[in-house]
Amino acid sequence: MTVRTHTPHLLARAGAVSALALATLGGTTLAPGTTADAEAATVSAHALRIAASKRGSPYQYGAMGPYRFDCSGLTVYSFRRAGRELPRTAAQQYGQTRHIPAAARKRGDLVFFHSGSGIYHVGIYAGHGRMWHAPKAGSVVRLERIWSRAVSYGRVR
């Protein structure tokens, strides 16, 4: 595998540099076959930051932002601002994502809650067993521990 890296002068002297640091500072990292994965990771990371920026926004059933959200409205809004379109409901979003095992989940992946065969809630994985979501009426967008094992993960393509 060929990797070509261009790092800004100060970073070159610092030694090893992560791909996230390079992307943040305008560097480039190219590896054949990883362009789509890298782009998806960048989009997901951006969507996660957007969701986090909506902390404290009130829950409203059917709302898709920019000031009020329901659970799937928050994911639609966040990914749209990051450059990806998602369908409106949590169940439709589940059907459109690439399903991944919990061990492979990454920050920015979607967390789907299910009961029986139905999907009833969605959030954006923030790492360390937590997610950003718009929980329910009377609450606000917040970072919260994933409280159930009845979840599945999906990666936005």
PDB file of C-alpha atoms in Angstrom:
ATOM      1  CA  MET A   1       0.000   0.000   0.000  1.00  0.00           C
ATOM      2  CA  THR A   2       1.390   3.386  -0.983  1.00  0.00           C
ATOM      3  CA  VAL A   3       0.794   6.286   1.348  1.00  0.00           C
ATOM      4  CA  ARG A   4       1.815   9.803   0.412  1.00  0.00           C
ATOM      5  CA  THR A   5       1.715  12.353   3.147  1.00  0.00           C
ATOM      6  CA  HIS A   6       2.300  16.101   3.058  1.00  0.00           C
ATOM      7  CA  THR A   7       2.551  17.714   6.466  1.00  0.00           C
ATOM      8  CA  PRO A   8       2.966  21.347   7.361  1.00  0.00           C
ATOM      9  CA  HIS A   9       6.579  22.189   8.369  1.00  0.00           C
ATOM     10  CA  LEU A  10       5.984  22.320  12.154  1.00  0.00           C
ATOM     11  CA  LEU A  11       4.134  19.010  12.151  1.00  0.00           C
ATOM     12  CA  ALA A  12       6.919  17.318  10.229  1.00  0.00           C
ATOM     13  CA  ARG A  13       9.312  18.105  13.077  1.00  0.00           C
ATOM     14  CA  ALA A  14       6.840  16.802  15.671  1.00  0.00           C
ATOM     15  CA  GLY A  15       7.031  13.202  14.403  1.00  0.00           C
ATOM     16  CA  ALA A  16       3.975  10.988  13.925  1.00  0.00           C
ATOM     17  CA  VAL A  17       0.825  12.881  12.940  1.00  0.00           C
ATOM     18  CA  SER A  18      -2.680  11.452  12.947  1.00  0.00           C
ATOM     19  CA  ALA A  19      -4.905  11.565   9.881  1.00  0.00           C
ATOM     20  CA  LEU A  20      -7.376  13.721  11.854  1.00  0.00           C
ATOM     21  CA  ALA A  21      -4.648  16.254  12.635  1.00  0.00           C
ATOM     22  CA  LEU A  22      -3.671  16.346   8.976  1.00  0.00           C
ATOM     23  CA  ALA A  23      -7.255  16.876   7.861  1.00  0.00           C
ATOM     24  CA  THR A  24      -7.778  19.574  10.468  1.00  0.00           C
ATOM     25  CA  LEU A  25      -4.641  21.443   9.461  1.00  0.00           C
ATOM     26  CA  GLY A  26      -5.034  21.039   5.715  1.00  0.00           C
ATOM     27  CA  GLY A  27      -2.588  18.188   5.096  1.00  0.00           C
ATOM     28  CA  THR A  28      -3.300  15.362   2.705  1.00  0.00           C
ATOM     29  CA  THR A  29      -3.060  11.621   3.131  1.00  0.00           C
ATOM     30  CA  LEU A  30      -3.705   9.368   0.163  1.00  0.00           C
ATOM     31  CA  ALA A  31      -3.915   5.598   0.269  1.00  0.00           C
ATOM     32  CA  PRO A  32      -5.444   3.631  -2.600  1.00  0.00           C
ATOM     33  CA  GLY A  33      -8.843   2.146  -1.733  1.00  0.00           C
ATOM     34  CA  THR A  34      -9.454   4.275   1.351  1.00  0.00           C
ATOM     35  CA  THR A  35     -10.855   7.434  -0.210  1.00  0.00           C
ATOM     36  CA  ALA A  36     -14.518   6.507   0.353  1.00  0.00           C
ATOM     37  CA  ASP A  37     -13.903   5.390   3.951  1.00  0.00           C
ATOM     38  CA  ALA A  38     -11.904   8.529   4.742  1.00  0.00           C
ATOM     39  CA  GLU A  39     -14.581  10.755   3.206  1.00  0.00           C
ATOM     40  CA  ALA A  40     -17.331   8.981   5.173  1.00  0.00           C
ATOM     41  CA  ALA A  41     -15.322   9.368   8.398  1.00  0.00           C
ATOM     42  CA  THR A  42     -14.849  13.082   7.732  1.00  0.00           C
ATOM     43  CA  VAL A  43     -18.567  13.564   7.040  1.00  0.00           C
ATOM     44  CA  SER A  44     -19.517  11.612  10.180  1.00  0.00           C
ATOM     45  CA  ALA A  45     -17.076  13.585  12.346  1.00  0.00           C
ATOM     46  CA  HIS A  46     -18.527  16.836  10.988  1.00  0.00           C
ATOM     47  CA  ALA A  47     -22.101  15.625  11.639  1.00  0.00           C
ATOM     48  CA  LEU A  48     -21.107  14.724  15.202  1.00  0.00           C
ATOM     49  CA  ARG A  49     -19.734  18.230  15.807  1.00  0.00           C
ATOM     50  CA  ILE A  50     -22.935  19.759  14.419  1.00  0.00           C
ATOM     51  CA  ALA A  51     -25.112  17.591  16.683  1.00  0.00           C
ATOM     52  CA  ALA A  52     -22.972  18.577  19.691  1.00  0.00           C
ATOM     53  CA  SER A  53     -23.378  22.251  18.780  1.00  0.00           C
ATOM     54  CA  LYS A  54     -27.154  21.832  19.224  1.00  0.00           C
ATOM     55  CA  ARG A  55     -26.772  20.929  22.912  1.00  0.00           C
ATOM     56  CA  GLY A  56     -29.703  22.315  24.888  1.00  0.00           C
ATOM     57  CA  SER A  57     -32.022  22.711  21.884  1.00  0.00           C
ATOM     58  CA  PRO A  58     -35.573  21.698  22.876  1.00  0.00           C
ATOM     59  CA  TYR A  59     -37.176  18.457  21.715  1.00  0.00           C
ATOM     60  CA  GLN A  60     -40.199  18.895  19.484  1.00  0.00           C
ATOM     61  CA  TYR A  61     -41.885  15.988  17.736  1.00  0.00           C
ATOM     62  CA  GLY A  62     -41.351  16.239  13.959  1.00  0.00           C
ATOM     63  CA  ALA A  63     -38.825  19.097  14.205  1.00  0.00           C
ATOM     64  CA  MET A  64     -35.690  19.055  12.032  1.00  0.00           C
ATOM     65  CA  GLY A  65     -33.911  22.184  13.270  1.00  0.00           C
ATOM     66  CA  PRO A  66     -32.260  24.484  13.354  1.00  0.00           C
ATOM     67  CA  TYR A  67     -33.570  25.319  16.858  1.00  0.00           C
ATOM     68  CA  ARG A  68     -35.803  22.348  17.791  1.00  0.00           C
ATOM     69  CA  PHE A  69     -35.399  18.644  17.028  1.00  0.00           C
ATOM     70  CA  ASP A  70     -36.798  15.187  17.443  1.00  0.00           C
ATOM     71  CA  CYS A  71     -34.359  12.262  17.386  1.00  0.00           C
ATOM     72  CA  SER A  72     -34.285  11.618  13.655  1.00  0.00           C
ATOM     73  CA  GLY A  73     -34.600  15.337  12.937  1.00  0.00           C
ATOM     74  CA  LEU A  74     -31.281  15.877  14.730  1.00  0.00           C
ATOM     75  CA  THR A  75     -29.543  13.219  12.607  1.00  0.00           C
ATOM     76  CA  VAL A  76     -31.102  14.538   9.371  1.00  0.00           C
ATOM     77  CA  TYR A  77     -30.045  18.099  10.221  1.00  0.00           C
ATOM     78  CA  SER A  78     -26.513  17.147  11.313  1.00  0.00           C
ATOM     79  CA  PHE A  79     -25.721  14.981   8.296  1.00  0.00           C
ATOM     80  CA  ARG A  80     -27.349  17.406   5.836  1.00  0.00           C
ATOM     81  CA  ARG A  81     -25.095  20.198   7.151  1.00  0.00           C
ATOM     82  CA  ALA A  82     -22.157  17.774   6.765  1.00  0.00           C
ATOM     83  CA  GLY A  83     -23.107  17.052   3.141  1.00  0.00           C
ATOM     84  CA  ARG A  84     -25.165  13.833   3.299  1.00  0.00           C
ATOM     85  CA  GLU A  85     -28.910  13.352   2.960  1.00  0.00           C
ATOM     86  CA  LEU A  86     -30.742  10.943   5.259  1.00  0.00           C
ATOM     87  CA  PRO A  87     -34.385   9.880   5.126  1.00  0.00           C
ATOM     88  CA  ARG A  88     -36.741  11.406   7.701  1.00  0.00           C
ATOM     89  CA  THR A  89     -37.450   8.620  10.212  1.00  0.00           C
ATOM     90  CA  ALA A  90     -35.159   6.502  12.400  1.00  0.00           C
ATOM     91  CA  ALA A  91     -36.453   3.309  10.751  1.00  0.00           C
ATOM     92  CA  GLN A  92     -35.808   4.685   7.250  1.00  0.00           C
ATOM     93  CA  GLN A  93     -32.329   5.804   8.308  1.00  0.00           C
ATOM     94  CA  TYR A  94     -31.598   2.318   9.619  1.00  0.00           C
ATOM     95  CA  GLY A  95     -32.575   0.906   6.234  1.00  0.00           C
ATOM     96  CA  GLN A  96     -30.209   3.252   4.402  1.00  0.00           C
ATOM     97  CA  THR A  97     -27.077   2.836   6.533  1.00  0.00           C
ATOM     98  CA  ARG A  98     -24.383   0.167   6.389  1.00  0.00           C
ATOM     99  CA  HIS A  99     -24.959  -1.971   9.479  1.00  0.00           C
ATOM    100  CA  ILE A 100     -21.863  -2.547  11.573  1.00  0.00           C
ATOM    101  CA  PRO A 101     -21.112  -4.541  14.735  1.00  0.00           C
ATOM    102  CA  ALA A 102     -20.707  -2.714  18.048  1.00  0.00           C
ATOM    103  CA  ALA A 103     -16.999  -3.591  18.068  1.00  0.00           C
ATOM    104  CA  ALA A 104     -16.544  -1.626  14.798  1.00  0.00           C
ATOM    105  CA  ARG A 105     -18.534   1.467  15.791  1.00  0.00           C
ATOM    106  CA  LYS A 106     -16.833   4.832  15.415  1.00  0.00           C
ATOM    107  CA  ARG A 107     -17.632   8.364  16.458  1.00  0.00           C
ATOM    108  CA  GLY A 108     -20.271   9.720  14.093  1.00  0.00           C
ATOM    109  CA  ASP A 109     -21.979   6.370  13.430  1.00  0.00           C
ATOM    110  CA  LEU A 110     -25.708   6.216  14.074  1.00  0.00           C
ATOM    111  CA  VAL A 111     -27.062   4.358  17.115  1.00  0.00           C
ATOM    112  CA  PHE A 112     -30.461   2.737  16.538  1.00  0.00           C
ATOM    113  CA  PHE A 113     -32.685   1.565  19.387  1.00  0.00           C
ATOM    114  CA  HIS A 114     -35.084  -1.267  18.662  1.00  0.00           C
ATOM    115  CA  SER A 115     -37.936  -3.067  20.303  1.00  0.00           C
ATOM    116  CA  GLY A 116     -38.964  -6.301  18.653  1.00  0.00           C
ATOM    117  CA  SER A 117     -38.451  -5.730  14.945  1.00  0.00           C
ATOM    118  CA  GLY A 118     -39.044  -1.964  15.032  1.00  0.00           C
ATOM    119  CA  ILE A 119     -36.615   0.939  15.309  1.00  0.00           C
ATOM    120  CA  TYR A 120     -37.917   3.603  17.698  1.00  0.00           C
ATOM    121  CA  HIS A 121     -34.976   5.969  18.373  1.00  0.00           C
ATOM    122  CA  VAL A 122     -31.691   7.176  16.846  1.00  0.00           C
ATOM    123  CA  GLY A 123     -28.666   9.119  18.042  1.00  0.00           C
ATOM    124  CA  ILE A 124     -25.108   9.879  16.885  1.00  0.00           C
ATOM    125  CA  TYR A 125     -22.328   7.884  18.558  1.00  0.00           C
ATOM    126  CA  ALA A 126     -19.873  10.142  20.422  1.00  0.00           C
ATOM    127  CA  GLY A 127     -17.448   7.502  21.725  1.00  0.00           C
ATOM    128  CA  HIS A 128     -17.034   5.919  25.165  1.00  0.00           C
ATOM    129  CA  GLY A 129     -20.554   4.437  25.126  1.00  0.00           C
ATOM    130  CA  ARG A 130     -22.238   7.836  24.730  1.00  0.00           C
ATOM    131  CA  MET A 131     -24.322   9.524  22.052  1.00  0.00           C
ATOM    132  CA  TRP A 132     -25.838  12.875  21.141  1.00  0.00           C
ATOM    133  CA  HIS A 133     -29.606  12.698  20.770  1.00  0.00           C
ATOM    134  CA  ALA A 134     -32.939  14.435  21.224  1.00  0.00           C
ATOM    135  CA  PRO A 135     -34.550  12.096  23.760  1.00  0.00           C
ATOM    136  CA  LYS A 136     -38.241  12.944  24.240  1.00  0.00           C
ATOM    137  CA  ALA A 137     -40.852  15.633  24.836  1.00  0.00           C
ATOM    138  CA  GLY A 138     -39.865  17.952  27.666  1.00  0.00           C
ATOM    139  CA  SER A 139     -36.129  17.338  27.195  1.00  0.00           C
ATOM    140  CA  VAL A 140     -33.300  18.861  25.189  1.00  0.00           C
ATOM    141  CA  VAL A 141     -30.538  17.676  22.857  1.00  0.00           C
ATOM    142  CA  ARG A 142     -27.867  16.180  25.074  1.00  0.00           C
ATOM    143  CA  LEU A 143     -24.916  13.827  25.418  1.00  0.00           C
ATOM    144  CA  GLU A 144     -25.982  10.690  27.229  1.00  0.00           C
ATOM    145  CA  ARG A 145     -24.811   7.149  27.951  1.00  0.00           C
ATOM    146  CA  ILE A 146     -26.340   4.480  25.727  1.00  0.00           C
ATOM    147  CA  TRP A 147     -28.730   2.906  28.218  1.00  0.00           C
ATOM    148  CA  SER A 148     -29.743  -0.264  26.411  1.00  0.00           C
ATOM    149  CA  ARG A 149     -28.139  -3.280  24.815  1.00  0.00           C
ATOM    150  CA  ALA A 150     -31.012  -3.406  22.303  1.00  0.00           C
ATOM    151  CA  VAL A 151     -29.137  -1.175  19.859  1.00  0.00           C
ATOM    152  CA  SER A 152     -27.677  -1.506  16.412  1.00  0.00           C
ATOM    153  CA  TYR A 153     -25.130   0.699  14.663  1.00  0.00           C
ATOM    154  CA  GLY A 154     -25.187   2.106  11.164  1.00  0.00           C
ATOM    155  CA  ARG A 155     -22.588   3.967   9.150  1.00  0.00           C
ATOM    156  CA  VAL A 156     -23.774   6.694   6.789  1.00  0.00           C
ATOM    157  CA  ARG A 157     -22.433   6.035   3.296  1.00  0.00           C
TER     158      ARG A 157
END
